[in-house]
Structure formats: structure tokens, C-alpha cells
Coordinates of C-alpha atoms in Angstrom, one line a residue:
Chain A
X1 CA -0.3 -0.2 -0.1
X2 CA 1.7 3.9 -0.8
X3 CA -0.2 6.3 1.0
X4 CA 0.7 9.7 -0.3
X5 CA -0.2 12.7 2.1
X6 CA -0.4 16.3 1.4
X7 CA 2.5 15.7 -1.5
X8 CA 3.5 18.9 -2.9
X9 CA 6.7 20.0 -5.2
X10 CA 7.2 23.7 -5.7
X11 CA 9.7 24.8 -8.2
X12 CA 10.9 28.4 -7.8
X13 CA 7.8 29.8 -7.3
X14 CA 6.1 27.3 -9.5
X15 CA 3.9 24.7 -7.6
X16 CA 3.9 21.5 -9.6
X17 CA 2.2 19.1 -7.7
X18 CA -0.2 21.0 -5.0
X19 CA -1.2 19.2 -2.0
X20 CA -2.1 16.1 -3.0
X21 CA -3.3 12.9 -0.5
X22 CA -4.2 9.9 -2.1
X23 CA -4.2 5.9 -1.0
X24 CA -3.2 3.2 -3.3
X25 CA -4.2 0.0 -2.6
X26 CA -1.8 -3.6 -2.9
X27 CA -2.2 -5.3 -6.1
X28 CA -4.3 -2.7 -8.0
X29 CA -3.4 -0.6 -11.0
X30 CA -3.5 2.6 -10.9
X31 CA -3.8 5.1 -14.0
X32 CA -2.5 9.3 -13.2
X33 CA -4.2 10.8 -16.2
X34 CA -3.7 14.8 -16.6
X35 CA -2.6 16.9 -19.8
X36 CA 0.9 18.2 -20.4
X37 CA 1.6 20.1 -17.6
X38 CA -0.7 18.7 -14.9
X39 CA 2.0 17.6 -12.4
X40 CA 1.3 13.4 -13.3
X41 CA 4.9 12.9 -14.5
X42 CA 6.3 14.9 -11.2
X43 CA 3.6 13.1 -9.0
X44 CA 4.9 9.7 -9.8
X45 CA 8.7 11.1 -9.6
X46 CA 8.2 11.3 -5.7
X47 CA 6.9 8.4 -5.2
X48 CA 10.5 7.0 -5.7
X49 CA 12.7 10.5 -5.0
X50 CA 13.3 10.7 -7.9
X51 CA 11.6 14.5 -6.9
X52 CA 12.0 15.4 -3.4
X53 CA 9.4 17.3 -2.3
X54 CA 8.9 20.2 -0.6
X55 CA 6.7 19.1 1.4
X56 CA 3.9 16.4 3.0
X57 CA 5.9 12.6 2.6
X58 CA 4.9 9.1 1.2
X59 CA 4.9 6.5 2.5
X60 CA 4.8 2.8 1.5
X61 CA 4.2 -0.1 3.6
X62 CA 3.6 2.1 6.6
X63 CA 7.1 3.4 5.9
X64 CA 8.7 6.6 5.5
X65 CA 10.1 6.9 2.1
X66 CA 12.2 9.2 3.2
X67 CA 13.6 6.8 5.7
X68 CA 16.0 5.2 3.5
X69 CA 18.5 7.0 0.9
X70 CA 16.4 7.6 -2.4
X71 CA 19.4 5.3 -4.1
X72 CA 18.7 3.0 -1.7
X73 CA 15.0 2.8 -1.7
X74 CA 14.8 3.3 -5.4
X75 CA 16.3 -0.6 -6.2
X76 CA 13.1 -1.6 -4.7
X77 CA 10.9 -0.4 -6.5
X78 CA 11.1 -1.0 -10.2
X79 CA 10.7 1.8 -12.4
X80 CA 9.7 1.4 -16.2
X81 CA 9.9 5.2 -18.5
X82 CA 9.3 5.7 -21.7
X83 CA 12.0 5.3 -25.1
X84 CA 13.0 1.9 -22.1
X85 CA 15.7 4.2 -21.5
X86 CA 18.5 0.8 -21.6
X87 CA 22.0 0.9 -21.1
X88 CA 23.2 0.7 -25.2
X89 CA 26.7 -0.7 -24.1
X90 CA 25.0 -3.7 -21.9
X91 CA 23.1 -6.6 -23.5
X92 CA 20.1 -7.3 -22.5
X93 CA 20.8 -9.8 -20.0
X94 CA 23.0 -7.5 -18.4
X95 CA 20.5 -4.2 -19.0
X96 CA 17.4 -7.2 -17.0
X97 CA 20.6 -8.3 -14.4
X98 CA 21.1 -4.2 -13.4
X99 CA 19.4 -4.6 -10.3
X100 CA 20.3 -7.6 -9.1
X101 CA 23.5 -7.0 -9.7
X102 CA 23.2 -3.7 -7.5
X103 CA 21.6 -5.7 -4.7
X104 CA 24.6 -7.7 -4.8
X105 CA 22.3 -11.3 -5.6
X106 CA 24.4 -14.1 -6.7
X107 CA 25.5 -14.8 -10.9
X108 CA 23.2 -18.7 -10.8
X109 CA 19.9 -16.2 -9.1
X110 CA 20.6 -13.4 -11.9
X111 CA 20.5 -15.6 -14.7
X112 CA 18.1 -17.1 -13.5
X113 CA 15.7 -14.6 -12.7
X114 CA 16.8 -12.9 -16.6
X115 CA 15.7 -16.1 -18.3
X116 CA 12.5 -16.3 -16.4
X117 CA 11.9 -12.6 -17.1
X118 CA 12.5 -13.4 -21.1
X119 CA 10.3 -15.6 -21.2
X120 CA 7.6 -14.3 -19.4
X121 CA 7.9 -11.2 -22.3
X122 CA 7.7 -14.0 -24.7
X123 CA 11.8 -13.4 -25.6
X124 CA 13.6 -16.4 -26.2
X125 CA 16.3 -16.0 -23.9
X126 CA 18.9 -17.7 -26.3
X127 CA 18.1 -15.6 -28.8
X128 CA 18.3 -12.5 -27.1
X129 CA 19.9 -12.9 -23.9
X130 CA 23.2 -11.7 -25.4
X131 CA 22.0 -9.1 -28.2
X132 CA 22.2 -5.4 -27.5
X133 CA 19.6 -3.2 -27.5
X134 CA 20.2 -2.1 -30.6
X135 CA 19.8 -5.0 -32.4
X136 CA 15.6 -5.1 -30.7
X137 CA 13.0 -3.4 -33.0
X138 CA 11.0 -1.1 -30.7
X139 CA 8.1 -3.2 -29.0
X140 CA 11.3 -6.0 -28.1
X141 CA 12.9 -2.7 -26.0
X142 CA 10.4 -1.3 -24.4
X143 CA 9.2 -4.9 -23.1
X144 CA 12.9 -5.7 -22.2
X145 CA 12.8 -2.1 -20.6
X146 CA 9.6 -3.3 -18.4
X147 CA 11.2 -6.8 -17.3
X148 CA 14.5 -4.6 -16.3
X149 CA 11.9 -3.0 -13.9
X150 CA 10.8 -6.1 -12.3
X151 CA 14.2 -7.8 -12.0
X152 CA 14.3 -7.4 -9.1
X153 CA 10.7 -8.4 -7.8
X154 CA 9.2 -4.7 -6.4
X155 CA 6.2 -5.0 -4.7
X156 CA 6.0 -1.6 -6.5
X157 CA 6.7 -1.0 -10.1
X158 CA 6.1 3.1 -11.3
X159 CA 5.4 3.5 -15.2
X160 CA 5.8 7.2 -16.9
X161 CA 3.9 6.6 -20.5
X162 CA 5.6 3.5 -21.2
X163 CA 3.3 2.5 -24.1
X164 CA 3.7 6.5 -25.7
X165 CA 6.3 5.5 -28.1
X166 CA 4.5 2.1 -29.3
X167 CA 2.3 1.9 -32.3
X168 CA -1.2 0.8 -31.4
X169 CA -1.1 -2.8 -32.3
X170 CA 2.1 -3.3 -30.3
X171 CA 1.0 -1.3 -27.4
X172 CA -2.2 -3.3 -26.8
X173 CA 0.4 -6.0 -26.6
X174 CA 2.1 -4.3 -24.0
X175 CA -1.0 -3.3 -22.3
X176 CA -2.3 -7.1 -22.5
X177 CA 1.2 -8.0 -20.8
X178 CA 1.1 -5.5 -18.0
X179 CA -2.4 -7.0 -17.3
X180 CA -1.0 -10.5 -17.1
X181 CA 1.9 -9.0 -14.6
X182 CA -0.1 -7.8 -12.6
X183 CA -1.6 -11.2 -12.3
X184 CA 1.3 -13.1 -11.7
X185 CA 3.6 -11.3 -9.9
X186 CA 0.9 -9.4 -7.8
X187 CA 3.0 -5.7 -8.3
X188 CA 1.0 -3.1 -7.3
X189 CA 1.8 -0.5 -10.3
X190 CA 0.9 2.8 -10.8
X191 CA 1.3 4.5 -14.3
X192 CA 1.3 8.2 -15.8
X193 CA -0.5 8.2 -19.4
X194 CA -2.3 10.6 -21.0
X195 CA -4.2 8.3 -22.6
X196 CA -7.8 8.3 -21.2
X197 CA -7.6 4.8 -23.2
X198 CA -5.0 3.2 -21.7
X199 CA -6.2 5.2 -18.1
X200 CA -9.5 2.8 -19.0
X201 CA -7.7 0.4 -20.0
X202 CA -5.3 -0.9 -17.2
X203 CA -6.7 1.4 -14.5
X204 CA -8.5 -0.2 -11.2
X205 CA -8.4 3.2 -10.3
X206 CA -7.7 6.3 -12.2
X207 CA -6.3 10.1 -10.8
X208 CA -7.5 12.9 -13.3
X209 CA -4.7 15.6 -12.6
X210 CA -4.6 19.7 -13.8
X211 CA -2.3 21.7 -12.8
X212 CA -0.9 20.3 -10.5
X213 CA -4.1 19.4 -8.3
X214 CA -6.1 16.0 -7.8
X215 CA -9.7 16.6 -9.1
X216 CA -10.7 12.8 -9.0
X217 CA -9.6 9.5 -7.8
X218 CA -12.0 7.1 -8.7
X219 CA -13.0 3.5 -10.0
X220 CA -13.0 4.8 -13.4
X221 CA -17.6 4.0 -13.7
X222 CA -17.4 6.5 -11.4
X223 CA -15.4 9.1 -13.3
X224 CA -18.0 8.5 -16.0
X225 CA -20.9 8.8 -14.2
X226 CA -19.5 11.2 -10.8
X227 CA -17.4 13.5 -12.8
X228 CA -16.7 15.6 -9.9
X229 CA -14.9 18.2 -11.9
X230 CA -16.4 19.9 -15.2
X231 CA -12.6 19.1 -16.1
X232 CA -13.0 15.1 -15.2
X233 CA -15.7 15.2 -17.7
X234 CA -13.8 16.7 -20.2
X235 CA -11.1 14.4 -20.2
X236 CA -13.0 11.8 -19.7
X237 CA -15.2 12.8 -23.2
X238 CA -19.1 13.7 -22.7
X239 CA -19.2 12.5 -27.0
X240 CA -19.0 8.4 -26.2
X241 CA -19.5 8.4 -22.3
X242 CA -21.8 5.5 -23.1
X243 CA -19.6 3.3 -24.7
X244 CA -16.5 4.2 -22.5
X245 CA -18.9 3.0 -20.1
X246 CA -19.5 -0.5 -22.0
X247 CA -16.2 -1.2 -21.7
X248 CA -15.4 -1.5 -18.1
X249 CA -17.8 -5.1 -18.0
X250 CA -16.8 -7.4 -19.9
X251 CA -19.8 -9.9 -21.2
X252 CA -18.9 -12.9 -19.0
X253 CA -20.2 -10.4 -15.6
X254 CA -23.1 -9.1 -17.5
X255 CA -24.6 -12.7 -18.8
X256 CA -28.2 -13.5 -17.9
X257 CA -28.2 -17.1 -17.0
X258 CA -29.3 -19.9 -19.8
X259 CA -28.8 -20.2 -23.5
X260 CA -29.6 -17.8 -25.9
X261 CA -29.3 -17.7 -29.5
X262 CA -28.1 -15.1 -32.2
X263 CA -23.8 -15.1 -32.4
X264 CA -21.4 -16.1 -30.2
X265 CA -18.9 -13.6 -27.9
X266 CA -15.8 -14.6 -25.3
X267 CA -16.8 -14.0 -21.3
X268 CA -13.6 -12.2 -21.7
X269 CA -15.3 -9.2 -24.8
X270 CA -16.1 -6.2 -23.0
X271 CA -19.7 -5.1 -23.8
X272 CA -18.2 -2.7 -26.0
X273 CA -16.7 -5.2 -27.7
X274 CA -20.6 -7.9 -28.1
X275 CA -21.9 -4.5 -28.9
X276 CA -20.6 -4.3 -31.9
X277 CA -21.2 -7.9 -33.0
X278 CA -25.1 -7.2 -32.5
X279 CA -24.8 -4.4 -34.5
X280 CA -22.3 -6.1 -36.7
X281 CA -24.7 -8.9 -37.1
X282 CA -28.2 -7.4 -36.9
X283 CA -29.5 -9.8 -34.0
X284 CA -30.7 -8.3 -31.0
X285 CA -29.2 -11.3 -28.9
X286 CA -26.1 -13.5 -28.8
X287 CA -24.9 -16.2 -26.6
X288 CA -22.2 -16.0 -24.3
X289 CA -18.9 -18.6 -24.2
X290 CA -15.4 -19.2 -22.4
X291 CA -12.1 -19.3 -23.9
X292 CA -12.4 -23.3 -24.6
X293 CA -16.5 -23.1 -26.4
X294 CA -18.3 -23.7 -23.1
X295 CA -21.8 -21.6 -22.5
X296 CA -21.8 -19.3 -19.7
X297 CA -25.2 -17.4 -20.3
X298 CA -26.3 -15.4 -22.8
X299 CA -27.0 -11.1 -23.7
X300 CA -30.0 -9.1 -24.7
X301 CA -28.8 -6.1 -27.1
X302 CA -31.8 -4.3 -23.9
X303 CA -29.6 -5.7 -20.8
X304 CA -26.2 -4.3 -23.0
X305 CA -27.8 -0.8 -23.3
X306 CA -28.7 -0.7 -19.4
X307 CA -25.3 -1.0 -18.6
X308 CA -23.8 1.8 -20.5
X309 CA -26.3 4.5 -18.8
X310 CA -25.8 5.4 -15.1
X311 CA -27.8 3.3 -12.5
Chain B
X1 CA 45.4 -8.1 -45.0
X2 CA 43.9 -4.7 -46.6
X3 CA 46.3 -2.3 -48.3
X4 CA 45.9 0.3 -45.4
X5 CA 47.4 -2.2 -42.7
X6 CA 49.7 -3.4 -45.1
X7 CA 51.4 0.1 -45.6
X8 CA 51.3 -0.1 -41.6
X9 CA 53.4 -3.2 -40.9
X10 CA 55.8 -2.1 -43.6
X11 CA 55.5 1.6 -42.0
X12 CA 57.0 0.3 -38.7
X13 CA 59.5 -1.9 -40.3
X14 CA 61.3 0.7 -41.5
X15 CA 61.5 2.9 -38.5
X16 CA 62.4 0.2 -36.4
X17 CA 64.8 -1.1 -39.2
X18 CA 66.4 2.5 -39.6
X19 CA 66.1 3.1 -35.2
X20 CA 68.1 0.2 -35.0
X21 CA 70.7 0.3 -37.4
X22 CA 70.9 3.6 -38.7
X23 CA 74.6 3.1 -40.9
X24 CA 72.4 1.0 -43.3
X25 CA 70.7 4.1 -45.1
X26 CA 73.6 6.3 -45.5
X27 CA 73.5 5.9 -48.7
X28 CA 70.2 7.4 -49.2
X29 CA 71.2 9.8 -47.0
X30 CA 74.7 10.9 -48.3
X31 CA 73.3 12.9 -51.4
X32 CA 72.0 15.5 -49.3
X33 CA 75.7 16.8 -46.9
X34 CA 78.0 19.0 -48.2
X35 CA 81.9 18.8 -47.7
X36 CA 81.7 15.4 -45.9
X37 CA 79.5 15.6 -43.2
X38 CA 78.6 12.7 -41.5
X39 CA 74.9 11.5 -43.5
X40 CA 74.0 9.2 -40.7
X41 CA 73.2 11.6 -36.9
X42 CA 76.5 10.3 -34.7
X43 CA 76.1 12.5 -31.5
X44 CA 73.6 10.4 -30.0
X45 CA 72.3 6.9 -30.0
X46 CA 68.7 7.5 -32.6
X47 CA 67.1 4.7 -31.0
X48 CA 67.8 5.8 -27.1
X49 CA 66.2 9.5 -27.9
X50 CA 63.2 8.3 -29.7
X51 CA 62.2 5.9 -26.3
X52 CA 63.1 9.5 -24.9
X53 CA 60.6 11.2 -26.7
X54 CA 58.4 8.7 -26.7
X55 CA 58.5 8.5 -23.0
X56 CA 57.8 12.1 -22.6
X57 CA 55.6 12.0 -24.8
X58 CA 53.8 9.8 -22.8
X59 CA 54.5 10.7 -19.4
X60 CA 53.2 14.4 -20.4
X61 CA 49.8 12.7 -21.7
X62 CA 49.2 10.2 -19.0
X63 CA 49.4 13.7 -16.3
X64 CA 47.4 15.3 -18.9
X65 CA 44.2 12.9 -19.1
X66 CA 44.1 12.4 -15.3
X67 CA 43.7 16.1 -14.9
X68 CA 41.5 17.3 -18.2
X69 CA 39.2 14.0 -17.0
X70 CA 38.6 14.5 -13.2
X71 CA 38.0 18.4 -14.2
X72 CA 35.7 17.4 -16.6
X73 CA 33.6 14.9 -14.6
X74 CA 33.8 18.0 -11.5
X75 CA 32.5 20.3 -13.3
X76 CA 29.9 17.8 -15.4
X77 CA 28.8 17.0 -11.7
X78 CA 26.0 18.7 -9.9
X79 CA 28.5 21.1 -7.6
X80 CA 30.6 22.1 -10.2
X81 CA 29.1 23.1 -12.8
X82 CA 29.4 26.6 -11.9
X83 CA 33.2 26.4 -12.1
X84 CA 33.0 24.7 -15.7
X85 CA 33.4 28.3 -17.8
X86 CA 36.8 28.5 -14.9
X87 CA 38.3 25.9 -15.2
X88 CA 37.5 26.4 -19.9
X89 CA 39.3 28.8 -19.3
X90 CA 42.4 27.8 -17.7
X91 CA 42.3 25.2 -20.2
X92 CA 42.2 26.9 -23.6
X93 CA 44.7 29.5 -21.5
X94 CA 47.3 25.6 -21.1
X95 CA 46.5 25.0 -25.1
X96 CA 46.9 29.0 -27.0
X97 CA 49.8 30.1 -25.3
X98 CA 53.1 28.7 -27.0
X99 CA 54.9 25.7 -25.5
X100 CA 58.3 28.1 -26.9
X101 CA 57.0 30.9 -24.5
X102 CA 56.1 28.1 -21.8
X103 CA 59.1 26.6 -21.9
X104 CA 61.0 30.5 -21.7
X105 CA 59.0 30.9 -18.4
X106 CA 59.7 27.4 -16.7
X107 CA 63.0 26.9 -17.5
X108 CA 64.6 30.0 -14.4
X109 CA 62.1 28.1 -12.3
X110 CA 62.7 24.4 -12.7
X111 CA 66.3 24.4 -14.8
X112 CA 67.1 22.7 -17.8
X113 CA 65.7 19.5 -18.8
X114 CA 63.3 17.1 -19.5
X115 CA 60.9 18.5 -16.5
X116 CA 60.2 22.3 -18.7
X117 CA 59.2 20.1 -21.6
X118 CA 57.0 18.1 -19.8
X119 CA 55.2 21.1 -18.1
X120 CA 55.0 22.2 -21.7
X121 CA 53.1 19.6 -23.4
X122 CA 51.1 18.4 -20.5
X123 CA 49.6 21.9 -20.5
X124 CA 48.9 21.9 -24.4
X125 CA 47.8 18.3 -24.1
X126 CA 45.0 19.7 -21.5
X127 CA 42.0 21.5 -24.0
X128 CA 41.3 18.0 -26.7
X129 CA 40.9 15.4 -23.9
X130 CA 39.4 18.1 -21.7
X131 CA 36.8 18.9 -24.4
X132 CA 36.2 15.3 -25.5
X133 CA 35.2 14.2 -21.4
X134 CA 33.0 17.5 -21.8
X135 CA 31.3 16.6 -24.8
X136 CA 31.4 13.1 -24.0
X137 CA 29.3 12.7 -20.3
X138 CA 26.8 15.7 -21.7
X139 CA 25.7 14.0 -24.6
X140 CA 24.5 11.2 -22.7
X141 CA 20.9 10.3 -23.6
X142 CA 18.4 11.6 -20.8
X143 CA 16.6 8.7 -20.9
X144 CA 19.7 6.7 -20.1
X145 CA 20.9 8.7 -17.0
X146 CA 17.5 8.8 -16.1
X147 CA 16.3 5.4 -16.2
X148 CA 20.3 4.6 -14.2
X149 CA 19.3 6.6 -11.3
X150 CA 15.7 5.2 -11.5
X151 CA 16.9 1.6 -11.1
X152 CA 18.8 2.9 -7.7
X153 CA 22.3 3.4 -9.3
X154 CA 24.8 6.2 -6.8
X155 CA 25.4 8.8 -8.8
X156 CA 29.3 7.0 -7.7
X157 CA 28.1 4.0 -9.5
X158 CA 25.6 6.3 -12.6
X159 CA 29.0 8.1 -13.5
X160 CA 31.9 4.5 -13.1
X161 CA 28.6 2.2 -14.4
X162 CA 27.1 4.5 -17.5
X163 CA 28.4 7.6 -17.8
X164 CA 32.8 6.6 -18.2
X165 CA 31.4 4.1 -20.4
X166 CA 29.6 6.0 -23.0
X167 CA 31.8 9.1 -22.8
X168 CA 34.4 6.4 -23.3
X169 CA 34.8 7.0 -27.2
X170 CA 35.1 10.4 -27.0
X171 CA 37.5 10.8 -24.6
X172 CA 39.7 8.2 -25.9
X173 CA 39.5 10.3 -29.5
X174 CA 40.5 13.1 -27.6
X175 CA 43.5 11.5 -25.9
X176 CA 44.7 9.8 -29.2
X177 CA 44.7 13.8 -30.7
X178 CA 46.5 15.3 -27.4
X179 CA 49.2 12.2 -27.9
X180 CA 49.6 13.0 -31.8
X181 CA 50.0 17.0 -31.7
X182 CA 52.5 16.2 -28.7
X183 CA 54.9 14.1 -30.3
X184 CA 55.9 16.6 -33.1
X185 CA 55.6 19.1 -30.0
X186 CA 58.3 17.5 -28.3
X187 CA 60.8 18.5 -30.8
X188 CA 61.4 21.7 -28.9
X189 CA 61.6 20.4 -25.8
X190 CA 65.2 19.7 -27.5
X191 CA 65.9 23.1 -27.2
X192 CA 66.4 23.4 -23.1
X193 CA 67.5 19.9 -22.9
X194 CA 65.3 17.6 -22.7
X195 CA 66.3 14.8 -24.1
X196 CA 64.7 13.7 -27.7
X197 CA 64.6 14.0 -31.4
X198 CA 64.4 17.5 -31.1
X199 CA 68.0 16.4 -30.9
X200 CA 68.6 15.8 -34.2
X201 CA 67.1 18.6 -36.6
X202 CA 68.5 21.3 -34.3
X203 CA 72.2 19.8 -35.1
X204 CA 71.3 19.4 -38.7
X205 CA 70.2 23.0 -38.2
X206 CA 73.4 24.8 -36.6
X207 CA 75.7 22.4 -38.8
X208 CA 73.7 22.9 -41.5
X209 CA 72.8 19.4 -42.4
X210 CA 69.7 18.7 -44.5
X211 CA 70.2 14.8 -44.3
X212 CA 70.0 15.3 -39.9
X213 CA 66.8 17.7 -40.0
X214 CA 65.4 15.2 -42.2
X215 CA 66.0 12.4 -40.3
X216 CA 64.9 14.1 -37.4
X217 CA 61.7 15.2 -38.6
X218 CA 61.0 11.9 -40.8
X219 CA 60.7 9.9 -37.2
X220 CA 59.0 12.3 -35.2
X221 CA 56.3 11.2 -38.8
X222 CA 56.6 8.1 -38.3
X223 CA 55.6 7.8 -34.6
X224 CA 52.8 10.2 -34.9
X225 CA 51.4 8.0 -37.4
X226 CA 51.7 5.1 -36.1
X227 CA 51.0 6.4 -32.7
X228 CA 47.4 8.0 -34.3
X229 CA 47.0 3.9 -35.8
X230 CA 47.9 2.0 -32.7
X231 CA 46.1 4.5 -31.2
X232 CA 43.2 3.7 -33.1
X233 CA 43.3 0.1 -32.8
X234 CA 43.7 -0.5 -29.2
X235 CA 40.4 2.2 -29.0
X236 CA 38.7 -0.6 -30.8
X237 CA 39.7 -3.5 -29.0
X238 CA 38.9 -1.5 -25.9
X239 CA 35.1 -0.7 -27.1
X240 CA 34.3 -3.7 -28.6
X241 CA 35.3 -5.5 -25.1
X242 CA 33.2 -3.2 -23.5
X243 CA 30.8 -3.3 -26.1
X244 CA 30.4 0.6 -27.6
X245 CA 30.2 0.3 -31.1

């Protein structure tokens, strides 16, 4: 659990982050969104003290982050950035092994961990462990960057626009990887982005920042149905808020009992995708099935549409 | 073997054989002498002069490298930033002040011999190393530096594990430049009785013996070229071992 208390940062009389307080629960993904200059990156960087706060404090598992030297604190916190920042003079394996090496792990343990992570990120250790960063594609470099951040099994992973430089297809893949990482390692993830779709897709909770202030910190659905501020409503998008809301629920969660008729929709698909499928097929009901094809229930057009408005 | 490598080997062979047995080249230089003057420098051993010359240059370069790199590191740290203009001025003075003038100033202070020459070469060689160190350190990609700090490297670890390795190609280039310039410049040391190849040239000038002047000049020139190439090859090997290409 990360507790941010009254955190502020002032640069030469300009308040960049203004008395932000928030509690980030363990094993959740929190996304901080905001326009550029909203202070979102500064807030993130104050958590691992790459930026020292002017006021307030950060507690991780109840411990004040100022209790230990900043560089020791950072070894316990994963950090991934846009443009990956891989060390160009070190191999992929050495890059990933950076923090374990700083922590003094044995060579065998580092190697085992590197191989495990390469496999998690679908990079064949035999082909990639000894490759240099410049030999990898952009998507692979980004994956190595995240693998490096996770190498020492940090409980907290901070990410600053990690997918900003990726094309849409690789980006979607990277986002799926991230959800998988949280399931697999139980990492608490704090991610900064300016992309609202990314925030809604990844975030268990979303924090909206503007002008250094935290405007709203809530579950994605509540940002849509009960925006605390006109700016939040603008950020989340008025035009397609119903569709956004539909994208937050999966077909499996909304499925009604009983076997229906019509096209099959997988349980993990969002209601937005299910609706799209119904419109496309000209049907008014769908069957919900698991990935292996077993029936999970059914959905009607009405049932789907009910999820797209505030209850 | 590539033609360039072949040429280098030939140049090295020529230099070594001339230094080991200069008398064998006497017929080549004889047409340049008048009134039966000796065609080959005979007032000292050419090999030991060349080695002394090289030794002086290398010693001066080692000292320049040590100071220039240390200074370059200090002025690119957050705490040393304000000393950058001052250091730059000092190093620039070292470069613009003619080495001959440095000799004139230092001889009364430290006496004749090696020492004034070392001081002159040391001052003259600072600039390329200093400037290259600064450029190398300042052009490390910001994302890489941010990542290094974000991973939990201390300032010292970041410097030695990331910044210096990334700046190494430029620093070595500066050292190479400084070395080569000083192989030529070191010949003036002989005006203040430092042992070196300048002695041969000065002897030639004094006795109007073109053969001596040519010998001193050629040996110095060949040494500079070979040193330059040797350093470049050494750099490539070193960089490959730390894998910066």
C-alpha cells in the first residue's frame, strides 16, 4: 500500500504538485492521467524520490520513504519510462540484471531470474539474452525495459508513459502483458499516461490531475457517471461516455442465465465489443461462451444497453 | 590483409630498422650532405633518443589525461557546474600559450632538462581531452541517465557504470589527438636540453646538415602516424570489450 500525504512540489515559486493525498491499494493498477504540465509525472517521480517533495510525505507499507537513502529506496521500486532508457553498452541480460546486481544477488540467481523474465515477455533467452539493445525492435526494447524494472521482484512498479512511443498494435500487446504481470506477480502498479483509453483499460482506479491538483481519484466507472469536476468530464470525453462505460464491463460479468441464440461472444470481451458484434450481425441477442467454447449464459441488446447508462 | 594494414606494417618495419641500424641507410642520406659531413646523426643513439622522446610524450599525456578527465567529470556534476567556465578558461590558456613560451617561463623556475618540456606538453595536451570528456558526458542520452537513477544507482555508480563507459569513445579520441599533437611539439624540448628527437633536427640546423633535419623530422612523423593508428586500434579493441560500437 502506498500512502501519499499532502504531497507538494514547488519549483522556483511555481507549484507543480499541489497538496495531493491518495491511497494506492496493494495489488491494484492506478493510472494517473492529465494533460502535459498537470504534474502527473512529478507526482510519480516523488514516490521513488527522483524528485524530492517540497512538502508532505509518501509512505510505502507504512514506512516513510525518507527513512533510507534515495538510491536504496529505488532498488525496491520498479521504474519503467517512455523510450525505455536501456543501457546501450550492455546486453539484454545485463540490462535486466541491473538491479539484482546492485543488490548483490549471486550470478546464478540473476541468470535464472533473467531467463524467467525473458520467457514471461516472450523473448527466447537463447536468442536475446546476449543481444545488444540496438539489435531489438521498438516493442522488444520496451518489453526489456519493463522486464528490467521487474527484475528484483519489486512490490511496486512505477511507469511513466511506458507505451507512449509504441505503435497501436504493439501498444495493445504491451497493455495485455502488463495486466498479466499484475496477475502473475501481484505487483502494485502506478502508471502515468495522457491517454484516457489506456487509463480506462488498465486502471482499477484512475487519478485525474490538472494544474498540479488531484481532481478526482476513483474507479473508472465513477469518473464517467459522477465526474467531480467539469474538467474530469471533459477529460473522460462526453461524446462517447456510454461506450466507455460499456467497455468497463465484460460479457461474462453481465451475462444472463440461460442459453440464448445469436452470435457467440467470448466472456472476456467487453460489452462494447459485444454490442458492436450485435450491430454488425443485425442480431438482438448473443450467446456468451468461455474461451474453450462452453456456454456461460446469454446477453440481450436491452441488457447490454442498460450497462451503458448511470444506474 | 588490407592495403592500409600492410602500409602500416611497412611503416613500422621501416621505423624500427632505421632506429636499430641507422648506418645501413647512410647511402640514402649521403646526397643531402655537403663537404663530407656525416649523413647519419652520430652525436647520440637514435633509438634511445626516440624512446626518450616517446617517454616524455606519454608521461605528459598521462598527466594531462588524469587532470583533464577529472576536471571534466567535476564540472559536469551538479555541484561543479559553476566551475565549468573557469576550468574552460584555464585549459584554453594552456592551449593558446605557445609551448615555446611555456619553456621560456618554466626554465628559470625548474631548470633545464625534461621538466620544462613535460610541463609545456602537459599544458598543451589538456584541451582536446578536457573538451571531449565534457562533450562525452553531456551527450549521454537523458532517458538512460534517468533509468540509471531510477534503477537505484548511486551518483558514483551511475558515473562509473553508465556515464564514463558511454563517454569513453570521445575521451579516448581526445587522448589520441593530444598524444599526436605532442609527438611533434615535443621536438622543441631539445632547445632546453630535454632528451628527444628535436636534438637531431637542431643539430642539423646548426651544422646546415639537411640529412639530420630530415632524419629527425621523418622519425618524428612516422612515430606520430603509427601512434595515431596504434591508439585507434587499441580504442576499437577496448570499446569492443566493453561493447560500445
